[in-house]
Coordinates of C-alpha atoms and ligand atoms in Angstrom, one line a residue:
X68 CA 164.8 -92.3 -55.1
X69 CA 165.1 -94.8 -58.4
X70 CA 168.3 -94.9 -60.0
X71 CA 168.5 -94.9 -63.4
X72 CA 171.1 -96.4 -65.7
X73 CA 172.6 -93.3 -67.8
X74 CA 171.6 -92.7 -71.0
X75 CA 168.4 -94.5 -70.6
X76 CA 166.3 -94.6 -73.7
X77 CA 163.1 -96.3 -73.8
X78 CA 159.9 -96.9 -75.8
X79 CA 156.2 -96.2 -74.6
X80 CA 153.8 -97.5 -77.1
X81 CA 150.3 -95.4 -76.4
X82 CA 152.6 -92.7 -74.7
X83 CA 150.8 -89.8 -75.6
X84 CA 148.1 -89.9 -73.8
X85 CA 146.7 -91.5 -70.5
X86 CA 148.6 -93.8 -68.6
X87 CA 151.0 -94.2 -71.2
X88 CA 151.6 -89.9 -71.0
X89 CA 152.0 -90.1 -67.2
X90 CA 155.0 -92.6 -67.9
X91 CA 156.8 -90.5 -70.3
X92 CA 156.1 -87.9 -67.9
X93 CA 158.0 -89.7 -64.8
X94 CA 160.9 -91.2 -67.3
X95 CA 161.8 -87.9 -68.9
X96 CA 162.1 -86.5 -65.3
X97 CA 164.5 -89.6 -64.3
X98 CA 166.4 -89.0 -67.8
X99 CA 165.4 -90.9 -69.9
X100 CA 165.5 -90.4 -73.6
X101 CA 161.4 -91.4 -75.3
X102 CA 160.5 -93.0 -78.2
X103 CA 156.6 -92.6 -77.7
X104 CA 154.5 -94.2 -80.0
X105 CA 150.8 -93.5 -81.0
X106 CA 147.9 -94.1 -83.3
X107 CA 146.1 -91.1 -84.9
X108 CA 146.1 -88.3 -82.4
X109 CA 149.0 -85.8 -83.6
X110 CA 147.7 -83.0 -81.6
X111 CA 148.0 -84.3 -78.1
X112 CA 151.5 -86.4 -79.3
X113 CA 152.7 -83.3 -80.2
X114 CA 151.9 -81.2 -77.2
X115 CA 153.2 -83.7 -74.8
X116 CA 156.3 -83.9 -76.8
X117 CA 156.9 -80.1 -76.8
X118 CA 156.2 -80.3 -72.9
X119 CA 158.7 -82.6 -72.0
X120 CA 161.2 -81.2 -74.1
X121 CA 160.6 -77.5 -72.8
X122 CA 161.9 -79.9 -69.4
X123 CA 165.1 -80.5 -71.4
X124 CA 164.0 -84.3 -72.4
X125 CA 165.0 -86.0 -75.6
X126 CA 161.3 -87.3 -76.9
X127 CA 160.6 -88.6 -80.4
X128 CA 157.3 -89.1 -81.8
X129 CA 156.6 -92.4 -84.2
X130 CA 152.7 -92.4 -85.3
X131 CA 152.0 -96.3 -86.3
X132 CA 148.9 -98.3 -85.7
X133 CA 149.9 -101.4 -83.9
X134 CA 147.2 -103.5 -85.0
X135 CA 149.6 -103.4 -88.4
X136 CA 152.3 -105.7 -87.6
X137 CA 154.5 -105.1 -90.2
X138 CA 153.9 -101.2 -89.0
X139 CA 154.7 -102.7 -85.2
X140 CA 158.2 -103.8 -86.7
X141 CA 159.0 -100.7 -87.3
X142 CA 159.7 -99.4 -84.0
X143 CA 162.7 -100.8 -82.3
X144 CA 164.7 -99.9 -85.0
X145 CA 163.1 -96.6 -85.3
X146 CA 164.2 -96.3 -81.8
X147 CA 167.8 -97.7 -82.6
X148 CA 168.0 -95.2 -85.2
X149 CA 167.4 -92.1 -82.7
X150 CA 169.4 -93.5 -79.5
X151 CA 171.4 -95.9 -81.1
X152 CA 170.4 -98.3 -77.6
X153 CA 167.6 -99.1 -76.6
X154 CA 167.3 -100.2 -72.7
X155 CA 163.4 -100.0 -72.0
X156 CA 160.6 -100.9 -73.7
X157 CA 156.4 -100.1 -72.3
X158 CA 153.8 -102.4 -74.0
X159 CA 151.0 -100.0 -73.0
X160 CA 148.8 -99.0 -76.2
X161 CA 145.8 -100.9 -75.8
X162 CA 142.1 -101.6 -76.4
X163 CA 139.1 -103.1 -75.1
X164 CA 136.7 -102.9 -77.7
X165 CA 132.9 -101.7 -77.2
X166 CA 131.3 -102.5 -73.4
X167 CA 129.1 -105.1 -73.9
X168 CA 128.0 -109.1 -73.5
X169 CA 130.9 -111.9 -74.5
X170 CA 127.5 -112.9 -77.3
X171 CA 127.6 -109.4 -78.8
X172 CA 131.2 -109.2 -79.4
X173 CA 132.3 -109.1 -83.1
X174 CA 134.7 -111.7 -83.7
X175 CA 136.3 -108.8 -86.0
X176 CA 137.2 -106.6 -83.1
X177 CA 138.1 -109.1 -80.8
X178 CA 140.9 -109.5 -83.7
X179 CA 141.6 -106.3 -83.8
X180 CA 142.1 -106.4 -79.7
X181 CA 144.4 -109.0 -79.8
X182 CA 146.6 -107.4 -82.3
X183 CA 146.5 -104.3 -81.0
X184 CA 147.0 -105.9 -76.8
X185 CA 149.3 -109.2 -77.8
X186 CA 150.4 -109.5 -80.8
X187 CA 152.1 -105.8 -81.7
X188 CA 153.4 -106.7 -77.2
X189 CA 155.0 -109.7 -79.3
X190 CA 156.8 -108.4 -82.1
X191 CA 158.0 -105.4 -80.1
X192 CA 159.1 -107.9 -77.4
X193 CA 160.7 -110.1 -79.9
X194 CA 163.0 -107.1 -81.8
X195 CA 163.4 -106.1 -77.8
X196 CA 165.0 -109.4 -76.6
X197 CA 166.8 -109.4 -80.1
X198 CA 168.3 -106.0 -79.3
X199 CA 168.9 -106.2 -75.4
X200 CA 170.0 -109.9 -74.9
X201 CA 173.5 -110.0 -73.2
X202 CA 173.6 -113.4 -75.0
X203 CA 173.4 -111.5 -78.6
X204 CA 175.8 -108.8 -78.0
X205 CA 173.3 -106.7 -76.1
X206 CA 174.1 -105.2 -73.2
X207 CA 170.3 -105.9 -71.1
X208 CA 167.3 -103.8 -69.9
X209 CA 163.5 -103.8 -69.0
X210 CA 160.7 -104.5 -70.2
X211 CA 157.2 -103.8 -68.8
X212 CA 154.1 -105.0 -70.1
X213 CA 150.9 -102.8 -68.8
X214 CA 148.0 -105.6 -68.2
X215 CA 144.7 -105.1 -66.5
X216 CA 143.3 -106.1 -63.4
X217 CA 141.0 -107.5 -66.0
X218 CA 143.3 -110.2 -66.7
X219 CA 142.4 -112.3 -63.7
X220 CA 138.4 -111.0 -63.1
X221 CA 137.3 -112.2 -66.7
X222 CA 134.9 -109.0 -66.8
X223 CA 132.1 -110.7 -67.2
X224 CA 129.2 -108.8 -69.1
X225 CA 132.0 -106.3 -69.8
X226 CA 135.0 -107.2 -71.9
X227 CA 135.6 -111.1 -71.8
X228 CA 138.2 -110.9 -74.8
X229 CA 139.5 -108.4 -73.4
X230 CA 140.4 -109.8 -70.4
X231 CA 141.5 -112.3 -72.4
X232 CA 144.1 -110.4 -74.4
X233 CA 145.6 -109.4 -70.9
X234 CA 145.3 -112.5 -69.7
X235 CA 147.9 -113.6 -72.8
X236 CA 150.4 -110.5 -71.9
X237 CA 150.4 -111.8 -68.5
X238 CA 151.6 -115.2 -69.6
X239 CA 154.5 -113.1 -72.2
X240 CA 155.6 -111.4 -69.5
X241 CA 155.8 -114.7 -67.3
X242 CA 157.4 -117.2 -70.3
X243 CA 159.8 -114.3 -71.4
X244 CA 161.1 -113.0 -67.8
X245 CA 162.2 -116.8 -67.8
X246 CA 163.4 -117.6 -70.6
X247 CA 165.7 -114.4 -71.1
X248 CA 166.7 -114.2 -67.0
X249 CA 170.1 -115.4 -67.8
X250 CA 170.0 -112.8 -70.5
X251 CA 170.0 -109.4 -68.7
X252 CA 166.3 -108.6 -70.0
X253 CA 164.3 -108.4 -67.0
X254 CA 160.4 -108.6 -68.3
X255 CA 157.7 -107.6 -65.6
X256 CA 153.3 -106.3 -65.4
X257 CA 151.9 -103.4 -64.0
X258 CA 148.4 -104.2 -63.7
X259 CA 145.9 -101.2 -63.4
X260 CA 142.5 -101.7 -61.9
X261 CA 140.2 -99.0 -63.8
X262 CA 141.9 -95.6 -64.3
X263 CA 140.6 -92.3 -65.3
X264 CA 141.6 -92.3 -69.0
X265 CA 139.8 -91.9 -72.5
X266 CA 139.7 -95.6 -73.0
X267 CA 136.6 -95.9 -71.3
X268 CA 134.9 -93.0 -74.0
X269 CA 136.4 -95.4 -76.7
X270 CA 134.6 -98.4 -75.4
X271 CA 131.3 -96.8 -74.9
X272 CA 131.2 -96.0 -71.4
X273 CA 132.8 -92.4 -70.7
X274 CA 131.6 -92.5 -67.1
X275 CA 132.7 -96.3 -66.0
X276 CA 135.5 -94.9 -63.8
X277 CA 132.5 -93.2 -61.5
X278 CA 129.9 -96.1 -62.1
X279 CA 132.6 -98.7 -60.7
X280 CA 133.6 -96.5 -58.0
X281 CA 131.2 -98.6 -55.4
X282 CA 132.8 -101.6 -56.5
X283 CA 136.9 -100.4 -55.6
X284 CA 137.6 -100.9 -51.9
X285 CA 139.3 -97.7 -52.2
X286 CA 135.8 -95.8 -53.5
X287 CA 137.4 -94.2 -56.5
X288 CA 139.1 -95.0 -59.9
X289 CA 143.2 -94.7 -60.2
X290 CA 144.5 -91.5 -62.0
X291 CA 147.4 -92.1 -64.1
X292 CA 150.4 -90.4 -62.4
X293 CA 149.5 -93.4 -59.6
X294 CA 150.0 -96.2 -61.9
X295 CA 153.5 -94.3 -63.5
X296 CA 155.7 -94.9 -60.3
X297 CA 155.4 -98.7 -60.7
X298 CA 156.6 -98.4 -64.1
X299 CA 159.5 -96.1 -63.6
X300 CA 160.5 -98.5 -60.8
X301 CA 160.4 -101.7 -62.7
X302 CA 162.4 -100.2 -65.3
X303 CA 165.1 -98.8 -62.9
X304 CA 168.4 -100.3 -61.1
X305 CA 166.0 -100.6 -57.8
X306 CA 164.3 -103.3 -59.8
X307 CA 167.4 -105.2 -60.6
X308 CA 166.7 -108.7 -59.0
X309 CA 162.6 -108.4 -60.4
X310 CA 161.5 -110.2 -63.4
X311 CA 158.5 -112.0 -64.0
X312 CA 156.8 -109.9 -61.3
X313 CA 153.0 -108.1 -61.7
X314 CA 152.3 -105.2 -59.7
X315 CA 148.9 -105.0 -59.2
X316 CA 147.8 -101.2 -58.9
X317 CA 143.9 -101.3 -58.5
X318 CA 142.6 -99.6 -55.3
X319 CA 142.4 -103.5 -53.1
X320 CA 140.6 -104.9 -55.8
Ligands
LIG267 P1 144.1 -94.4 -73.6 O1 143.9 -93.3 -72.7 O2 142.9 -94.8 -74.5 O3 145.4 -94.1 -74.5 C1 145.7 -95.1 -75.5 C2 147.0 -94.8 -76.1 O4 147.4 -95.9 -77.0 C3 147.0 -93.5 -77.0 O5 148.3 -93.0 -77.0 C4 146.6 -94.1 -78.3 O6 147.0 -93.3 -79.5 C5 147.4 -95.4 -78.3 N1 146.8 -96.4 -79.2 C6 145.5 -97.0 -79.1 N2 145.3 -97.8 -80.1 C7 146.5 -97.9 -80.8 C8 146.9 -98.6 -81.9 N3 146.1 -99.4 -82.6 N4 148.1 -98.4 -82.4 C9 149.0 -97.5 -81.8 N5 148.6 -96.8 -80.7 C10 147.4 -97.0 -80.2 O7 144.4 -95.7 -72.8 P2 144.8 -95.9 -71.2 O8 143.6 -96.0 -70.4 O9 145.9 -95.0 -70.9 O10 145.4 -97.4 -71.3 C11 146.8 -97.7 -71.4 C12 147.0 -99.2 -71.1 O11 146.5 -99.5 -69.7 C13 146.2 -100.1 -72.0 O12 147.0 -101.3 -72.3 C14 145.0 -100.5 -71.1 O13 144.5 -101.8 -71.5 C15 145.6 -100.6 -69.8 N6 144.6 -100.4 -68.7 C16 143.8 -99.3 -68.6 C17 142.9 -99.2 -67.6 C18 142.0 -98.0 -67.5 O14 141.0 -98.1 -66.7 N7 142.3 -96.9 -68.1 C19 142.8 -100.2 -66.7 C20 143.6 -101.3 -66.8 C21 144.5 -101.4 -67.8 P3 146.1 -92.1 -80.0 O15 146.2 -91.0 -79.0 O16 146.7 -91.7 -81.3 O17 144.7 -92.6 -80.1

């Protein structure tokens, strides 16, 4: 069983829905208090929300769209002002943009992909550290960056800047895990191989999780509950000697 330090309160950007909504589904069973972040969708935020606190969980809801940056600078302390600490933090709203060839790709939304899958991961990370450092007064905690299995296949014909994107989170968790060790802010990746969520609708391809199904060694796509336990670990006691790690979570791909 994962321990949990009490009064555990931690962010989940994207945490209404999909993977993000299966880790505020596991933390507010371990006792953690949620600030869950999303973009547009009120209706499903606000369902989760009343779900988890019908289990007796402290959940705010923050609606911001994280490709704003001065919006994504608004969290932490939004946060700060509900639990007055902060102690885990879930880079996990992302986007791939449409399926298609790396020559097709509007440079627009490949922008927009790297705001939404680095740079918002930045700032938060940034105010995070700020907040958290033992060295600033803090007093430590976890953060966990959700990548993609993506990050190291390139997806050709796919997602190239995509891949990309993750490919960057990979190296913030990796330069930040070092940099703050000696800080008490442990910084780690969970990276999903393709997982039955709506992000494959938004990119074009609503069936991709069945059509790549050949392709896993395990013959099906995750579901989000399995990629949750990984998180809730990292950001737990049990995890207390792992920084800079990426748990891969893709089926033996
Ligand atoms: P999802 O089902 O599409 O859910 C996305 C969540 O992020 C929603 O809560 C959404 O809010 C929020 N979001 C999206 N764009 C946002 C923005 N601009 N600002 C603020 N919030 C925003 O996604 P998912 O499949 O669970 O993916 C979660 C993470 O896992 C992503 O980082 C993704 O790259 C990664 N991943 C997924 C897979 C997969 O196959 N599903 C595989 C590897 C990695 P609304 O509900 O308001 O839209």
């Amino acid at each position: 069983m994962t321990s949990v330090v009490p009064s555990s309160a931690t962010i989940i950007t994207g945490g209404t829905r999909g993977i993000g909504a299966a880790i505020a589904e596991r933390l507010a069973g371990s006792g953690h208090s949620l600030l869950l972040t999303y973009r547009n969708r009120d209706d499903e935020a606000i369902a989760l929300a009343e779900r988890l606190r019908a289990r007796g969980a402290h959940v705010e809801l923050l609606r911001v769209d994280l490709a704003h940056l001065d919006a994504a600078a608004e969290v932490l302390p939004t946060a700060i002002a509900h639990f007055g600490t902060v102690t885990g933090l879930v880079n996990n709203a992302g986007i791939t943009g449409r399926i298609g060839g790396f020559l097709d790709a509007p440079i627009e939304e490949s922008e927009l992909v790297f705001r939404v899958n680095v740079l918002a991961p930045m700032v938060l990370t940034r105010d995070a550290i700020r907040h958290m450092s033992t060295e600033l007064g803090g007093r430590g905690g976890s953060i966990v960056n959700i990548s993609s299995g993506a990050a190291t296949s390139g997806s050709p014909n796919r997602y190239v800047p995509y891949s990309m994107s993750k490919a960057a989170l990979n190296v913030l968790t990796l330069g930040t895990a070092k940099e703050f060790a000696r800080a008490g802010v442990r910084v780690n990746t969970v990276s999903p191989g393709t997982t039955r969520t709506e992000i494959h609708a938004d990119a074009g391809r609503p069936n991709a999780p069945e059509e790549r199904a050949a392709s896993i060694p395990m013959g099906r796509a995750g579901e989000p509950h399995e990629i949750a336990g990984a998180v809730v670990y990292l950001l737990s006691e049990d995890a207390s000697y792992t920084t800079g790690a990426d748990i891969r979570i893709s089926g033996g791909n």
